[in-house]
Amino acid sequence: MMKKLFFFLLLSLSLSAQKIELIKLTQNIKDKRGMTKSLILIDNRKDKVIGKVSHKNEEIEVKFANEELESSIEKWFEEENKVKGNNDIVLILEELKVYNEQDPGQKKIFGKAKITISSFIKRNSRYYFANRFDNVVVSDPRDLAGQIAMVFSEFIKGSYISTVSSEVIPENEIEKYNQYLSKNYKAFNNSVLKDGVYTNFKGFYDQVPEPGYMVEKNRKGKVVRIKHNELQVSMSEAYCYVDAGKAYRLTPLGFVEMLKGSEGFFIVSSRQQLFKEKSSTGMMVGAAAGGVVGALIGAAIDSVSNAEAMNGFGLKTPTISKVTIDSLTGSYIFEK
């Protein structure tokens, strides 16, 4: 009898230490312009189990409130959008995993979510790339489900108004869209970068410097101003510049050299260095200057929250790490 009671108590304690946090897709995803006809999700995750994180002695499993995700997304769109347009938007969910990680030099163990989701306009079995969110979200473990839901909603709203790439992706190549589009990445594929100032990622991607722009440096070699047709303009007009074949990306700390790796260009920095502002919810958001192949997304987005969401969520941690420049959007991809 005592043994049964002991095991019952042990089971009760075990169950009490486990918790489920649901990703509830209930936020506003209304297409204000009424241009979208349908929203379809292709769930390409190899493993549909999102995972668990822990907080103190409590284990938290993160799950979707409705695990029939494809139908859930379609229903979500239909409920929010009674006025329809002509655009069929296809989302491809490539990765969604949560985990705990202690960053180098940090005492606190964070909850993290690796999310990769892309969007396309589909026309006559042809796909046109619109946008991608490929990042690690850093959060209090208890808030991860809410952060993930917000990433989904803000990404969808941003996809409504993204100017798409002119490059056609055949339907049978859609799962390999990154390799398909990256072959046109002249900045990465060409052996030598063209010197000049690039006002957006598209120009850098195509290796077409902006005419009439130039940088001026002081005696120490630091850029002190940017000019357009001999008139000084705001530093923020530059996405990056190339000098003597080396590229330098504009950040809040000034221009930082973009190094070339096997997967593309990257800088070494931290969220704390790259993002200064916090939203009212306390999460860090990035409104870095960048854009998809075809146009600057940020210039088209009509709300601050959408523009910020395009470049990522997460706590403003000081962890220094490799930060990749997304080969299709020019946004930051954090590894930590």
mmCIF file of C-alpha atoms in Angstrom, residues 99-294:
data_model
loop_
_atom_site.group_PDB
_atom_site.id
_atom_site.type_symbol
_atom_site.label_atom_id
_atom_site.label_comp_id
_atom_site.label_asym_id
_atom_site.label_seq_id
_atom_site.Cartn_x
_atom_site.Cartn_y
_atom_site.Cartn_z
ATOM 1 C CA TYR A 99 15.207 24.514 -27.036
ATOM 2 C CA ASN A 100 17.134 25.902 -24.072
ATOM 3 C CA GLU A 101 20.585 27.373 -24.543
ATOM 4 C CA GLN A 102 23.060 29.196 -22.353
ATOM 5 C CA ASP A 103 25.005 31.702 -24.403
ATOM 6 C CA PRO A 104 28.786 32.038 -23.902
ATOM 7 C CA GLY A 105 29.561 34.312 -20.957
ATOM 8 C CA GLN A 106 25.918 34.512 -19.876
ATOM 9 C CA LYS A 107 24.518 33.207 -16.593
ATOM 10 C CA LYS A 108 20.928 32.969 -17.744
ATOM 11 C CA ILE A 109 19.617 30.059 -19.790
ATOM 12 C CA PHE A 110 17.269 31.318 -22.503
ATOM 13 C CA GLY A 111 14.408 29.685 -24.328
ATOM 14 C CA LYS A 112 14.986 29.780 -28.073
ATOM 15 C CA ALA A 113 12.992 29.000 -31.187
ATOM 16 C CA LYS A 114 14.587 28.358 -34.586
ATOM 17 C CA ILE A 115 12.060 29.392 -37.211
ATOM 18 C CA THR A 116 12.369 29.303 -40.984
ATOM 19 C CA ILE A 117 9.307 30.258 -42.994
ATOM 20 C CA SER A 118 9.099 31.648 -46.522
ATOM 21 C CA SER A 119 6.323 33.092 -48.680
ATOM 22 C CA PHE A 120 5.558 33.107 -52.385
ATOM 23 C CA ILE A 121 2.962 34.394 -54.798
ATOM 24 C CA LYS A 122 1.613 31.528 -56.892
ATOM 25 C CA ARG A 123 0.371 32.161 -60.418
ATOM 26 C CA ASN A 124 -0.443 29.384 -62.888
ATOM 27 C CA SER A 125 1.715 26.781 -61.107
ATOM 28 C CA ARG A 126 4.608 29.231 -61.012
ATOM 29 C CA TYR A 127 6.047 30.633 -57.823
ATOM 30 C CA TYR A 128 7.544 34.078 -57.191
ATOM 31 C CA PHE A 129 9.532 34.594 -54.017
ATOM 32 C CA ALA A 130 8.153 37.245 -51.652
ATOM 33 C CA ASN A 131 9.856 37.001 -48.268
ATOM 34 C CA ARG A 132 11.569 34.839 -45.680
ATOM 35 C CA PHE A 133 11.934 34.764 -41.892
ATOM 36 C CA ASP A 134 14.965 32.690 -40.953
ATOM 37 C CA ASN A 135 16.071 33.332 -37.411
ATOM 38 C CA VAL A 136 16.525 32.270 -33.822
ATOM 39 C CA VAL A 137 14.052 33.921 -31.449
ATOM 40 C CA VAL A 138 15.421 34.448 -27.926
ATOM 41 C CA SER A 139 12.891 34.671 -25.120
ATOM 42 C CA ASP A 140 11.894 33.841 -21.600
ATOM 43 C CA PRO A 141 10.933 30.139 -21.954
ATOM 44 C CA ARG A 142 7.406 30.904 -20.728
ATOM 45 C CA ASP A 143 6.836 33.405 -23.540
ATOM 46 C CA LEU A 144 8.081 31.375 -26.504
ATOM 47 C CA ALA A 145 4.662 30.192 -27.707
ATOM 48 C CA GLY A 146 3.395 33.766 -27.840
ATOM 49 C CA GLN A 147 6.522 34.944 -29.636
ATOM 50 C CA ILE A 148 6.152 32.219 -32.265
ATOM 51 C CA ALA A 149 2.509 33.140 -32.845
ATOM 52 C CA MET A 150 3.502 36.773 -33.312
ATOM 53 C CA VAL A 151 6.215 35.837 -35.819
ATOM 54 C CA PHE A 152 3.595 33.973 -37.873
ATOM 55 C CA SER A 153 1.072 36.819 -37.832
ATOM 56 C CA GLU A 154 3.544 39.611 -38.584
ATOM 57 C CA PHE A 155 5.241 37.576 -41.292
ATOM 58 C CA ILE A 156 1.911 36.907 -43.006
ATOM 59 C CA LYS A 157 0.927 40.586 -42.889
ATOM 60 C CA GLY A 158 4.311 41.538 -44.313
ATOM 61 C CA SER A 159 3.907 38.984 -47.099
ATOM 62 C CA TYR A 160 0.687 40.650 -48.276
ATOM 63 C CA ILE A 161 2.618 43.756 -49.275
ATOM 64 C CA SER A 162 6.020 42.417 -50.247
ATOM 65 C CA THR A 163 7.099 43.189 -53.786
ATOM 66 C CA VAL A 164 7.940 39.825 -55.273
ATOM 67 C CA SER A 165 10.966 38.687 -57.200
ATOM 68 C CA SER A 166 10.641 38.650 -60.967
ATOM 69 C CA GLU A 167 12.402 35.277 -61.067
ATOM 70 C CA VAL A 168 10.013 32.407 -61.840
ATOM 71 C CA ILE A 169 10.396 29.249 -59.750
ATOM 72 C CA PRO A 170 8.794 26.165 -61.341
ATOM 73 C CA GLU A 171 6.473 24.220 -59.055
ATOM 74 C CA ASN A 172 8.751 21.175 -59.084
ATOM 75 C CA GLU A 173 11.659 23.336 -57.855
ATOM 76 C CA ILE A 174 9.832 25.102 -55.026
ATOM 77 C CA GLU A 175 11.392 23.043 -52.238
ATOM 78 C CA LYS A 176 14.831 24.027 -53.570
ATOM 79 C CA TYR A 177 13.957 27.703 -53.992
ATOM 80 C CA ASN A 178 17.006 28.918 -52.053
ATOM 81 C CA GLN A 179 19.488 27.152 -54.330
ATOM 82 C CA TYR A 180 17.402 28.136 -57.343
ATOM 83 C CA LEU A 181 17.470 31.861 -56.524
ATOM 84 C CA SER A 182 20.957 32.034 -55.020
ATOM 85 C CA LYS A 183 22.539 31.171 -58.360
ATOM 86 C CA ASN A 184 21.726 34.760 -59.391
ATOM 87 C CA TYR A 185 23.428 36.258 -56.298
ATOM 88 C CA LYS A 186 26.118 38.167 -58.175
ATOM 89 C CA ALA A 187 27.662 39.681 -55.051
ATOM 90 C CA PHE A 188 28.399 36.202 -53.738
ATOM 91 C CA ASN A 189 29.082 34.386 -56.990
ATOM 92 C CA ASN A 190 31.307 36.994 -58.641
ATOM 93 C CA SER A 191 34.956 36.840 -57.643
ATOM 94 C CA VAL A 192 35.292 40.639 -57.284
ATOM 95 C CA LEU A 193 32.822 43.122 -55.746
ATOM 96 C CA LYS A 194 32.174 46.431 -57.518
ATOM 97 C CA ASP A 195 33.227 49.499 -55.551
ATOM 98 C CA GLY A 196 30.530 52.024 -54.722
ATOM 99 C CA VAL A 197 27.589 52.763 -52.431
ATOM 100 C CA TYR A 198 24.544 50.459 -52.402
ATOM 101 C CA THR A 199 21.336 51.965 -51.027
ATOM 102 C CA ASN A 200 19.533 48.612 -50.669
ATOM 103 C CA PHE A 201 20.224 44.909 -50.681
ATOM 104 C CA LYS A 202 18.856 44.441 -54.202
ATOM 105 C CA GLY A 203 21.569 46.680 -55.588
ATOM 106 C CA PHE A 204 24.231 44.763 -53.690
ATOM 107 C CA TYR A 205 22.719 41.416 -54.772
ATOM 108 C CA ASP A 206 22.808 42.473 -58.433
ATOM 109 C CA GLN A 207 26.134 44.324 -58.012
ATOM 110 C CA VAL A 208 24.747 47.618 -59.277
ATOM 111 C CA PRO A 209 26.106 50.515 -57.141
ATOM 112 C CA GLU A 210 23.850 53.563 -56.833
ATOM 113 C CA PRO A 211 24.984 56.289 -59.295
ATOM 114 C CA GLY A 212 26.112 59.586 -57.831
ATOM 115 C CA TYR A 213 26.764 58.259 -54.303
ATOM 116 C CA MET A 214 30.138 58.302 -52.575
ATOM 117 C CA VAL A 215 31.580 57.953 -49.069
ATOM 118 C CA GLU A 216 33.997 60.375 -47.438
ATOM 119 C CA LYS A 217 36.458 59.234 -44.780
ATOM 120 C CA ASN A 218 38.552 60.987 -42.158
ATOM 121 C CA ARG A 219 42.307 60.525 -41.733
ATOM 122 C CA LYS A 220 41.743 57.373 -39.711
ATOM 123 C CA GLY A 221 39.806 55.774 -42.545
ATOM 124 C CA LYS A 222 36.411 56.057 -40.837
ATOM 125 C CA VAL A 223 33.410 57.017 -42.971
ATOM 126 C CA VAL A 224 32.200 60.404 -41.750
ATOM 127 C CA ARG A 225 29.638 61.302 -44.416
ATOM 128 C CA ILE A 226 27.846 60.103 -47.518
ATOM 129 C CA LYS A 227 27.227 62.337 -50.493
ATOM 130 C CA HIS A 228 24.867 62.150 -53.422
ATOM 131 C CA ASN A 229 25.805 64.400 -56.334
ATOM 132 C CA GLU A 230 28.114 66.342 -53.998
ATOM 133 C CA LEU A 231 25.328 66.973 -51.471
ATOM 134 C CA GLN A 232 25.562 65.354 -48.036
ATOM 135 C CA VAL A 233 22.790 62.871 -47.287
ATOM 136 C CA SER A 234 21.820 60.788 -44.280
ATOM 137 C CA MET A 235 24.018 57.783 -43.495
ATOM 138 C CA SER A 236 20.825 55.734 -43.337
ATOM 139 C CA GLU A 237 20.508 55.996 -47.121
ATOM 140 C CA ALA A 238 23.304 53.437 -47.438
ATOM 141 C CA TYR A 239 22.750 49.712 -47.068
ATOM 142 C CA CYS A 240 26.458 49.070 -47.511
ATOM 143 C CA TYR A 241 29.439 50.263 -49.522
ATOM 144 C CA VAL A 242 32.314 48.492 -51.249
ATOM 145 C CA ASP A 243 35.834 49.876 -51.213
ATOM 146 C CA ALA A 244 38.819 48.114 -52.784
ATOM 147 C CA GLY A 245 36.676 45.011 -53.202
ATOM 148 C CA LYS A 246 35.650 44.817 -49.520
ATOM 149 C CA ALA A 247 32.035 45.298 -48.419
ATOM 150 C CA TYR A 248 30.980 47.210 -45.287
ATOM 151 C CA ARG A 249 27.463 46.969 -43.825
ATOM 152 C CA LEU A 250 25.837 49.923 -42.065
ATOM 153 C CA THR A 251 24.975 49.208 -38.394
ATOM 154 C CA PRO A 252 24.115 51.470 -35.423
ATOM 155 C CA LEU A 253 27.823 51.287 -34.516
ATOM 156 C CA GLY A 254 28.905 52.425 -37.958
ATOM 157 C CA PHE A 255 30.083 50.403 -40.928
ATOM 158 C CA VAL A 256 31.196 46.829 -40.214
ATOM 159 C CA GLU A 257 33.072 44.653 -42.682
ATOM 160 C CA MET A 258 31.012 41.930 -44.347
ATOM 161 C CA LEU A 259 33.073 38.760 -44.459
ATOM 162 C CA LYS A 260 32.471 36.010 -47.003
ATOM 163 C CA GLY A 261 31.767 32.464 -45.831
ATOM 164 C CA SER A 262 30.608 29.258 -47.446
ATOM 165 C CA GLU A 263 26.927 30.221 -47.029
ATOM 166 C CA GLY A 264 27.178 33.894 -47.894
ATOM 167 C CA PHE A 265 28.247 37.137 -46.277
ATOM 168 C CA PHE A 266 28.270 37.674 -42.529
ATOM 169 C CA ILE A 267 29.334 40.106 -39.838
ATOM 170 C CA VAL A 268 30.362 39.471 -36.238
ATOM 171 C CA SER A 269 28.092 41.286 -33.816
ATOM 172 C CA SER A 270 25.248 40.919 -31.308
ATOM 173 C CA ARG A 271 21.570 41.792 -31.089
ATOM 174 C CA GLN A 272 22.403 44.424 -28.494
ATOM 175 C CA GLN A 273 24.794 46.132 -30.917
ATOM 176 C CA LEU A 274 22.581 45.855 -33.981
ATOM 177 C CA PHE A 275 19.231 46.811 -32.474
ATOM 178 C CA LYS A 276 18.719 49.738 -30.167
ATOM 179 C CA GLU A 277 14.967 49.992 -29.781
ATOM 180 C CA LYS A 278 12.541 47.911 -27.783
ATOM 181 C CA SER A 279 8.864 47.598 -28.469
ATOM 182 C CA SER A 280 6.247 48.169 -25.782
ATOM 183 C CA THR A 281 6.095 44.408 -25.181
ATOM 184 C CA GLY A 282 9.734 44.334 -24.146
ATOM 185 C CA MET A 283 10.909 42.194 -27.051
ATOM 186 C CA MET A 284 13.710 43.304 -29.290
ATOM 187 C CA VAL A 285 12.792 43.921 -32.864
ATOM 188 C CA GLY A 286 14.941 44.751 -35.851
ATOM 189 C CA ALA A 287 14.090 47.432 -38.342
ATOM 190 C CA ALA A 288 17.372 47.131 -40.191
ATOM 191 C CA ALA A 289 17.556 48.608 -43.655
ATOM 192 C CA GLY A 290 17.198 45.758 -46.112
ATOM 193 C CA GLY A 291 14.947 44.330 -48.721
ATOM 194 C CA VAL A 292 13.894 41.356 -50.769
ATOM 195 C CA VAL A 293 15.161 40.721 -54.243
ATOM 196 C CA GLY A 294 12.919 43.008 -56.242
#
